Short mmCIF file of C-alpha atoms in Angstrom, two decimals:
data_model
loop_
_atom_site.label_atom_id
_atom_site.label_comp_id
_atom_site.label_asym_id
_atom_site.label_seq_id
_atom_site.Cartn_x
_atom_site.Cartn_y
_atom_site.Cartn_z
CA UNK A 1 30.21 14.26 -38.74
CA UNK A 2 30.99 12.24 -41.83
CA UNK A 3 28.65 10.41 -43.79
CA UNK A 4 29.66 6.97 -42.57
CA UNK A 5 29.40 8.03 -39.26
CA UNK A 6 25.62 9.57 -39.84
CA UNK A 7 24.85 6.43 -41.53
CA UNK A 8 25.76 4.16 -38.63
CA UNK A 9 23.79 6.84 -36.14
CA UNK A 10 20.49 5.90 -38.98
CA UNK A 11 21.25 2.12 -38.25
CA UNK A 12 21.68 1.99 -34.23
CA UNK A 13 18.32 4.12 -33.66
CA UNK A 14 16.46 2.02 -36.05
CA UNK A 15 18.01 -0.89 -34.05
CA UNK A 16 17.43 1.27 -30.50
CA UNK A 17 13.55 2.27 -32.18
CA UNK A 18 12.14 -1.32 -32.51
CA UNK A 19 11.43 -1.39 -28.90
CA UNK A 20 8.33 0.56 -29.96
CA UNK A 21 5.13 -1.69 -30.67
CA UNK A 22 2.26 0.75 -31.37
CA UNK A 23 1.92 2.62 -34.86
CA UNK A 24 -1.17 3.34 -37.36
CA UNK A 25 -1.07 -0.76 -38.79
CA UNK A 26 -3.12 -0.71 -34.88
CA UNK A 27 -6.30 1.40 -35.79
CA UNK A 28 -6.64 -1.78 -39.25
CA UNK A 29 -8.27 -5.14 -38.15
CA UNK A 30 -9.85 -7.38 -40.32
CA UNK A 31 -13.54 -8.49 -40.54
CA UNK A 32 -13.83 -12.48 -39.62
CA UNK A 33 -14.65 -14.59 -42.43
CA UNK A 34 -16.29 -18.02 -40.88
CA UNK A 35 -16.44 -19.80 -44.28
CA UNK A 36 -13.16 -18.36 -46.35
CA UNK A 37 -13.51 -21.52 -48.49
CA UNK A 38 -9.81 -21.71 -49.11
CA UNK A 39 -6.86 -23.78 -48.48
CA UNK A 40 -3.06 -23.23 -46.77
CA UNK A 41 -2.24 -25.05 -49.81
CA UNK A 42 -3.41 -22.74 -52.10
CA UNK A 43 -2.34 -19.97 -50.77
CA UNK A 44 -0.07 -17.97 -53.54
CA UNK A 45 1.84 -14.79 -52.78
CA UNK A 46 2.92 -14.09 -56.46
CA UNK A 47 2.93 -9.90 -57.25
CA UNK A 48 3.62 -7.94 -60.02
CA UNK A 49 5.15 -4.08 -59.29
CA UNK A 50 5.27 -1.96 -61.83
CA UNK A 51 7.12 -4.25 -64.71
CA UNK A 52 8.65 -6.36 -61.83
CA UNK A 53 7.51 -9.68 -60.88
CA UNK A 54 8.40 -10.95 -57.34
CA UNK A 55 7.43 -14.35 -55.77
CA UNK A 56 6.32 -12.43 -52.31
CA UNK A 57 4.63 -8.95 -51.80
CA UNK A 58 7.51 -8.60 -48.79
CA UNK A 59 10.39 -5.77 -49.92
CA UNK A 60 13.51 -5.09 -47.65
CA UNK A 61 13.67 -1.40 -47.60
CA UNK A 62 16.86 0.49 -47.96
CA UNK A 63 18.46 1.55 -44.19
CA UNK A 64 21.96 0.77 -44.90
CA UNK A 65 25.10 2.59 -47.07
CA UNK A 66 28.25 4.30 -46.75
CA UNK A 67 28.99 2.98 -43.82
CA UNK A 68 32.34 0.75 -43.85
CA UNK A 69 32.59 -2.60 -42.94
CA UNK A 70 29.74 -3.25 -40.69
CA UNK A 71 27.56 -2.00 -43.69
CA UNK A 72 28.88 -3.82 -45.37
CA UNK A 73 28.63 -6.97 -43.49
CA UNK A 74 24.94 -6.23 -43.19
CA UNK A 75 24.30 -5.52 -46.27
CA UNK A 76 25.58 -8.61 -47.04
CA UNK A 77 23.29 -10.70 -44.64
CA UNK A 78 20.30 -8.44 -45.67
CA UNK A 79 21.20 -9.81 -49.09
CA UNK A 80 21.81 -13.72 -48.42
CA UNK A 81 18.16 -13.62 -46.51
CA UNK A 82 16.73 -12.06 -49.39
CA UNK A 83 17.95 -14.36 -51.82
CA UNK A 84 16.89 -17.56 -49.65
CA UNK A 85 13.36 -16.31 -49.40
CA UNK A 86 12.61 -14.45 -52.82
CA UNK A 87 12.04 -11.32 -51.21
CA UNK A 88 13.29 -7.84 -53.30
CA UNK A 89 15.88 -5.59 -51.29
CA UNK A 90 17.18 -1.82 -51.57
CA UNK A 91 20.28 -0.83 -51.01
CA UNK A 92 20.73 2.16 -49.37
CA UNK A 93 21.78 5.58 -50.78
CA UNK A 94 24.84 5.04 -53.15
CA UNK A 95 25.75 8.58 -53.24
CA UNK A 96 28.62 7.83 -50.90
CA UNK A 97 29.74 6.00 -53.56
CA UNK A 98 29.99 9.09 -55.64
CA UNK A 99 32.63 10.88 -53.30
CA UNK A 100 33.89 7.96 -51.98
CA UNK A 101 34.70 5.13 -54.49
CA UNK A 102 35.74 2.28 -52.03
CA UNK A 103 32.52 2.31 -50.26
CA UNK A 104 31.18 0.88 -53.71
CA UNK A 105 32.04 -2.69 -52.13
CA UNK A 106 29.79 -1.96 -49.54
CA UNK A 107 26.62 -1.54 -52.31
CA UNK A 108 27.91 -4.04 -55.04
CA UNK A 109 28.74 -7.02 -52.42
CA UNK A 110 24.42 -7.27 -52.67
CA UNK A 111 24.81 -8.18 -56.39
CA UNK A 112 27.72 -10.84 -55.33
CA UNK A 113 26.00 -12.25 -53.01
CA UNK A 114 22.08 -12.33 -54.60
CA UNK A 115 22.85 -12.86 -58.32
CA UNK A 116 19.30 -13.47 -59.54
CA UNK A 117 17.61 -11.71 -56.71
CA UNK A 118 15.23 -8.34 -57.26
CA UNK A 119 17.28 -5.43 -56.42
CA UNK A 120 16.58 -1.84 -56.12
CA UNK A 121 19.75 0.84 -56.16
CA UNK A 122 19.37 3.96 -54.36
CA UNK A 123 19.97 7.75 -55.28
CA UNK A 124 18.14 11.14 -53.73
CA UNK A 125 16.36 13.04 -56.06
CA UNK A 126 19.25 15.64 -56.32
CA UNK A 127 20.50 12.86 -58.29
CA UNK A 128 21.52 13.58 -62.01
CA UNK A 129 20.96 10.87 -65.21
CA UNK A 130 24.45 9.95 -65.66
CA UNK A 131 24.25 9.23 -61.77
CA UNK A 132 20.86 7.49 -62.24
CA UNK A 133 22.48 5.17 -64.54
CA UNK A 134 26.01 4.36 -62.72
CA UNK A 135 24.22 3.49 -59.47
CA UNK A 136 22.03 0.88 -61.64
CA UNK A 137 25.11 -0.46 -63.13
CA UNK A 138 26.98 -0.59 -59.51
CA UNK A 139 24.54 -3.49 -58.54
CA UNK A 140 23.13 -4.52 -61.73
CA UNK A 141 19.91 -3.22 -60.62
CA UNK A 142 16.53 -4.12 -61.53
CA UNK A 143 14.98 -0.98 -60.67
CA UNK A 144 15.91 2.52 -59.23
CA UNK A 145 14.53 3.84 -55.61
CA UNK A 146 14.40 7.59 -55.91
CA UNK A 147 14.09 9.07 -51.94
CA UNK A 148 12.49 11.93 -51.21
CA UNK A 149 13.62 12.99 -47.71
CA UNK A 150 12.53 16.87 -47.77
CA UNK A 151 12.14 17.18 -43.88
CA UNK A 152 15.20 15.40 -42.93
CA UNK A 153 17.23 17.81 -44.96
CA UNK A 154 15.65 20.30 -43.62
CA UNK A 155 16.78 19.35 -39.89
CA UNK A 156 20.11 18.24 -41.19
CA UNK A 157 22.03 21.20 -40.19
CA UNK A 158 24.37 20.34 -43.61
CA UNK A 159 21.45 19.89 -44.92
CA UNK A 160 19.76 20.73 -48.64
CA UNK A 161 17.41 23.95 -48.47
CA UNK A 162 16.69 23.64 -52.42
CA UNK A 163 14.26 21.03 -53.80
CA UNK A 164 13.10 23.37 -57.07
CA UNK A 165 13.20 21.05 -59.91
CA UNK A 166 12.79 17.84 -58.16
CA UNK A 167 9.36 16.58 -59.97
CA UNK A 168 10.95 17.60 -63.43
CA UNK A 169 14.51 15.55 -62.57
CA UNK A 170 12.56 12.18 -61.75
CA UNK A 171 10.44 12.58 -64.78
CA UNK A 172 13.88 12.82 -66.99
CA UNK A 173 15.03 9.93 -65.43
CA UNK A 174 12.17 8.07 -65.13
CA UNK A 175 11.58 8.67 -69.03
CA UNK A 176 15.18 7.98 -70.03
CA UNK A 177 16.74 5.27 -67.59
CA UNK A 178 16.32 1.25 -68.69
CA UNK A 179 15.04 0.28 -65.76
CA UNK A 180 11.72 1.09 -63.93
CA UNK A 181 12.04 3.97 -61.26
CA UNK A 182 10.42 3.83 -58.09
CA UNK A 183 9.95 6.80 -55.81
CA UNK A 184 10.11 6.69 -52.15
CA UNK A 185 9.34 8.73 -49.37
CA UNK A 186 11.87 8.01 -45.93
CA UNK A 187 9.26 8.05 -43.34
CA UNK A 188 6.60 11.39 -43.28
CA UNK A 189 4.24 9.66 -45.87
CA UNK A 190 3.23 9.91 -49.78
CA UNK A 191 0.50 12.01 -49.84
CA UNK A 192 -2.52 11.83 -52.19
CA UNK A 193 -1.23 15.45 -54.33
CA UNK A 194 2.39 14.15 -54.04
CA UNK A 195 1.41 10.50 -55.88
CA UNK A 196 -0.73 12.64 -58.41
CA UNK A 197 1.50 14.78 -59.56
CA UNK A 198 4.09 11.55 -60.04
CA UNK A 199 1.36 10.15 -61.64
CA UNK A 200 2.58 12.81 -64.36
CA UNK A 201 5.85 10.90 -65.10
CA UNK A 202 7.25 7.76 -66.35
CA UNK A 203 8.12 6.30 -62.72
CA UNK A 204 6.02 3.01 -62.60
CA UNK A 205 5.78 2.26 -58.66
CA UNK A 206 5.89 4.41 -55.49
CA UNK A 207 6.95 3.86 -51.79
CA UNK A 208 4.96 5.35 -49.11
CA UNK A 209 6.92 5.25 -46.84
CA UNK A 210 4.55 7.27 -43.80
CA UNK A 211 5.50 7.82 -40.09
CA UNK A 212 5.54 4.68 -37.51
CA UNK A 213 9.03 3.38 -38.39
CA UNK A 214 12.63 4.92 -38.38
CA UNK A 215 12.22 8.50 -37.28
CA UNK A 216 14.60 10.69 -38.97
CA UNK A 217 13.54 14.12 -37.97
CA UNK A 218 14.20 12.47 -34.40
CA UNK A 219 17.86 11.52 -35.50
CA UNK A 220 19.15 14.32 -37.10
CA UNK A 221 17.37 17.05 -34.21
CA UNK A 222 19.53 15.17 -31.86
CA UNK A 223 22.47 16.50 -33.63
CA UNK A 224 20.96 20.33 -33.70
CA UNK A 225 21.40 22.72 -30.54
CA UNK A 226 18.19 24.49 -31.37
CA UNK A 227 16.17 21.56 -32.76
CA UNK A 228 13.15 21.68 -34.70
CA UNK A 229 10.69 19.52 -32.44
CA UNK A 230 7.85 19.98 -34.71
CA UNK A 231 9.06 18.19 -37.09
CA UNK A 232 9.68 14.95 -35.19
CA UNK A 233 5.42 14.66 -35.27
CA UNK A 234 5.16 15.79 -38.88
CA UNK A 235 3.87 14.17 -41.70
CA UNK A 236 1.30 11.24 -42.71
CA UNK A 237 1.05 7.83 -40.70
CA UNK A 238 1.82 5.16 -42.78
CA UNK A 239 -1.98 3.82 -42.63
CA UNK A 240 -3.14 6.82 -44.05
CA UNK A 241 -0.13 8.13 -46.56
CA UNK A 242 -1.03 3.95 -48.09
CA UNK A 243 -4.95 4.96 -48.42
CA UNK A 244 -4.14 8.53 -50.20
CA UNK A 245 -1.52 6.69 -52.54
CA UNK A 246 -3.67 4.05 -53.83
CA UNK A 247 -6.35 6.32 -54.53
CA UNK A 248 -3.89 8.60 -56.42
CA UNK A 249 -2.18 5.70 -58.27
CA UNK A 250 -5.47 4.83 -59.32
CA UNK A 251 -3.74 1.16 -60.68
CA UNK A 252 -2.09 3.49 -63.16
CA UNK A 253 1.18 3.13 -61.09
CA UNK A 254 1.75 0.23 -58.58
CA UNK A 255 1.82 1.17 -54.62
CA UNK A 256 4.23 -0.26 -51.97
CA UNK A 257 2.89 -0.09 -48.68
CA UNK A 258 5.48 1.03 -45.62
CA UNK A 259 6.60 2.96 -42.20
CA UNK A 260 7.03 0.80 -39.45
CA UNK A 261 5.79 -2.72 -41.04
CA UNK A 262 6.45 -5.19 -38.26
CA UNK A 263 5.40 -8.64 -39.39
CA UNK A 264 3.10 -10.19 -41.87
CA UNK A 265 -0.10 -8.80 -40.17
CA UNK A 266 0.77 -5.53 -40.90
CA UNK A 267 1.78 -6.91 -44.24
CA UNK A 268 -1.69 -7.91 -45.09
CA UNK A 269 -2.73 -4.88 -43.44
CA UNK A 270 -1.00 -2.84 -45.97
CA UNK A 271 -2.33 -5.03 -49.19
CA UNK A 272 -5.87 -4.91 -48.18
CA UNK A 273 -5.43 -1.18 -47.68
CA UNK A 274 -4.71 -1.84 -51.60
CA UNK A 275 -0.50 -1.76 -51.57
CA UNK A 276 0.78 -3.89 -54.05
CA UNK A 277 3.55 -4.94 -51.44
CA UNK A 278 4.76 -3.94 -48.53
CA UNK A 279 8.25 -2.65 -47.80
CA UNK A 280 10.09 -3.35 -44.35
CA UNK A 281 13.29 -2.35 -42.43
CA UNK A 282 14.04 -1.63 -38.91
CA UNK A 283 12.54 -4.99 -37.82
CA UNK A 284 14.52 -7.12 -40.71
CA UNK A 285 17.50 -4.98 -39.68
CA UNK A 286 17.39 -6.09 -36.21
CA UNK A 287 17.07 -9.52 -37.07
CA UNK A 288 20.28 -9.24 -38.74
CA UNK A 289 21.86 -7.63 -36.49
CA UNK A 290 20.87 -10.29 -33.65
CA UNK A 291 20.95 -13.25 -35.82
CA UNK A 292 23.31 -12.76 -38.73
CA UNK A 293 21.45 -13.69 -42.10
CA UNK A 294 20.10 -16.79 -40.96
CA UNK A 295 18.23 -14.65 -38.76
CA UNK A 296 17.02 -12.37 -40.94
CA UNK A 297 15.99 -15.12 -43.08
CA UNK A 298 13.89 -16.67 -40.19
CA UNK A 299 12.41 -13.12 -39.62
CA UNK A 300 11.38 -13.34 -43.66
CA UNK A 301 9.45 -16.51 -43.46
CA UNK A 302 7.85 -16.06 -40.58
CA UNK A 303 6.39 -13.08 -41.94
CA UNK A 304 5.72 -15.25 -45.42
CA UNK A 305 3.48 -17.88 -43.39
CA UNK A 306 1.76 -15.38 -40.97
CA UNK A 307 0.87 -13.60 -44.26
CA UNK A 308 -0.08 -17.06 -45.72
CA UNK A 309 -2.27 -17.87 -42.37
CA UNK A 310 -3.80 -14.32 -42.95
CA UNK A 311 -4.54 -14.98 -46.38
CA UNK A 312 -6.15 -18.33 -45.56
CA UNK A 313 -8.25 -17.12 -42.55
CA UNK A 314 -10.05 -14.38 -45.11
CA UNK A 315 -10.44 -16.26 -47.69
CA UNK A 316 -8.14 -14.39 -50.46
CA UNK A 317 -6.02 -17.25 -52.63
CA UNK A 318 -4.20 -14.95 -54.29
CA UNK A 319 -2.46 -10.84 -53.45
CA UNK A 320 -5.59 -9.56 -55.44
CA UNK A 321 -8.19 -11.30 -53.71
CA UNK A 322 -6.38 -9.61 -50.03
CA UNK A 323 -6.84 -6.25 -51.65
CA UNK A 324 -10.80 -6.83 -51.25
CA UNK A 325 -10.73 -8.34 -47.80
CA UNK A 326 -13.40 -6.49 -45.72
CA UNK A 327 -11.35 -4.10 -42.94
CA UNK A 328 -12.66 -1.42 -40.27
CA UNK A 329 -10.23 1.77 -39.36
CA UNK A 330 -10.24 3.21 -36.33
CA UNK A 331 -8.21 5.93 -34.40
CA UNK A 332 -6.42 8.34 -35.99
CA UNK A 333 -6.53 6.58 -39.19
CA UNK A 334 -10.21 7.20 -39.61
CA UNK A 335 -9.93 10.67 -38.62
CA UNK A 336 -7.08 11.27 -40.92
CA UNK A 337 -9.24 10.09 -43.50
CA UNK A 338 -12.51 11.32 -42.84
CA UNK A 339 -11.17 14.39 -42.60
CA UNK A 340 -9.06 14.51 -46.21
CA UNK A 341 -12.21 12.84 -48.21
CA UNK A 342 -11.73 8.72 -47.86
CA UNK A 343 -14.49 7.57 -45.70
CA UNK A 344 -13.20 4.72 -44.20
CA UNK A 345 -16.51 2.67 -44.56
CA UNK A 346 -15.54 1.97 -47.97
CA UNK A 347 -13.15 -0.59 -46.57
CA UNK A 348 -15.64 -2.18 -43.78
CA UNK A 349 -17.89 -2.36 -46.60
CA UNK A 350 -15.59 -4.58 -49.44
CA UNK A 351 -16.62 -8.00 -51.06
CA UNK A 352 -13.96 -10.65 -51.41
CA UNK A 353 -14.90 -11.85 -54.78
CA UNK A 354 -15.64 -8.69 -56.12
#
């Protein structure tokens, strides 16, 4: 199977996948403020990641590359929505690019379309500098996504089965490149070792990126004839992997909260978890895909003013102010974390204000 042709498999079971409606953002709910002294009005959604300043906390996630036309024609929708509502986008992985020059349209028709938008390019972390540097310059990028996808190379049967040097390769490029470097995980979650020993590098902002949204172990077993099944339930859910991040980062390197985000409750989910921003994909993609860019751009707002409602109804005027909104965790999320040292009452126990 060809890379395009793995890529478009990626896109139709994140498409096929958003018929699921239950992941970690469930065990999260807010405590009721009855006096949030605060106004819709007021409401401003302004962040800062790493040396990036974006007018809303809401990141499209990279999901599409390589892939011919119809990536191409989504990518460019993807990008059109983005620039209409000021949210940052990824492109997906532009090593295809690499072996295949005239799939650079697909990646570079972003850039064309969003010239002053936030825009992320896209490399794996057996990525070299000179690489590093040609993927920026294929979409004049304002930052670089580095994925880590360890487990879905692993079930890949053409997989990688090598990932020595891999923490010393990001901190070259993340030292040498002109433009911050953020690192990613695809969808088993950052975990709080994983963000600490980043923490050793240049790279300014990381991606958690934890289970509850495209599965990949899922998509590449389906290709195996002895498939690994354990690895379809491995990793950190996304509530959790955001919890051990933030505590690594420590506010020494910005956190972007992900894994099956699906609207701008799990948005403000994420933020008062302590993300910085919160990175989607599956659901944006399948606005696209039903409703062109314009619906994608619909999907964008209405996760802008349910995040503005949200923001109202607890009282937080600004991003920071969310990050000390008052939560309770139940489920599996406060077992997770009970069990790996983050008692969850810290978060039923915040002080907006404080």
């Amino acid at each position: 199977m060809s890379r395009a042709e793995r890529k478009k498999d990626h896109i139709n079971y994140a498409l096929s996948a958003e018929t699921k409606t239950k992941n970690s953002f469930d065990d999260v709910r807010f405590v009721h403020n009855s006096l949030p002294e605060t106004s819709v009005s007021q409401i401003d959604q302004f962040v800062s990641i790493g040396e990036l300043c974006l007018s809303s906390p809401i990141i499209i996630n990279a999901m599409t590359g390589g892939g011919g036309k119809e990536t191409e024609r989504m990518n460019e929708c993807l990008a059109a929505a983005a620039r209409d509502t000021g949210a940052a986008m990824a492109v997906g992985s532009q090593m295809a690019a690499f072996k295949d020059p005239a799939e650079e349209r697909t990646y570079n028709v972003v850039r064309k379309v969003n010239k002053d938008g936030v825009i992320f390019a896209n490399l794996g972390s057996e990525l070299t500098l000179e690489q590093a540097k040609q993927a920026v310059d294929m979409v004049d990028a304002n930052a670089l996504q580095i994925h880590l996808n360890v487990i879905q190379e692993l079930v890949m049967p053409e997989g990688d089965r090598d990932f020595n040097g891999a923490l010393e390769t990001i901190s070259e490029i993340a030292a040498s490149l002109h433009v911050p470097v953020i690192i990613k995980e695809v969808g088993f979650g950052l975990s709080y070792e994983a963000v600490t020993q980043l923490k050793q590098t240049n790279v300014q902002v990381v991606d958690t990126g934890g289970n509850g949204g495209t599965n990949f172990a899922e998509i590449e077993n389906k290709r195996r004839n002895e498939p690994f099944e354990f690895f379809n339930k491995w990793g950190l859910a996304a509530v959790p992997s955001i919890v051990e991040s933030v505590h690594a980062a420590s506010r020494s390197i910005s956190v972007i909260g992900s894994g099956g985000v699906r609207n701008g409750y799990d948005i403000a989910k994420a933020i008062a978890l302590g993300a910085d921003a919160a990175g989607m994909a599956g659901k944006v993609l399948a606005a696209a895909d039903q409703g062109g860019k314009e619906g994608a751009k619909r999907f964008i707002n209405k996760c802008q003013e349910e995040l503005k409602m949200i923001m109202t109804a607890v009282g937080a005027k600004r991003i920071s102010d969310l990050k000390n909104a008052p939560l309770v965790l139940t489920g599996e999320s406060n077992h997770w974390l009970e069990e790996r040292g983050f008692p969850p009452s810290y978060y039923s126990r915040k002080r907006l204000g404080k």
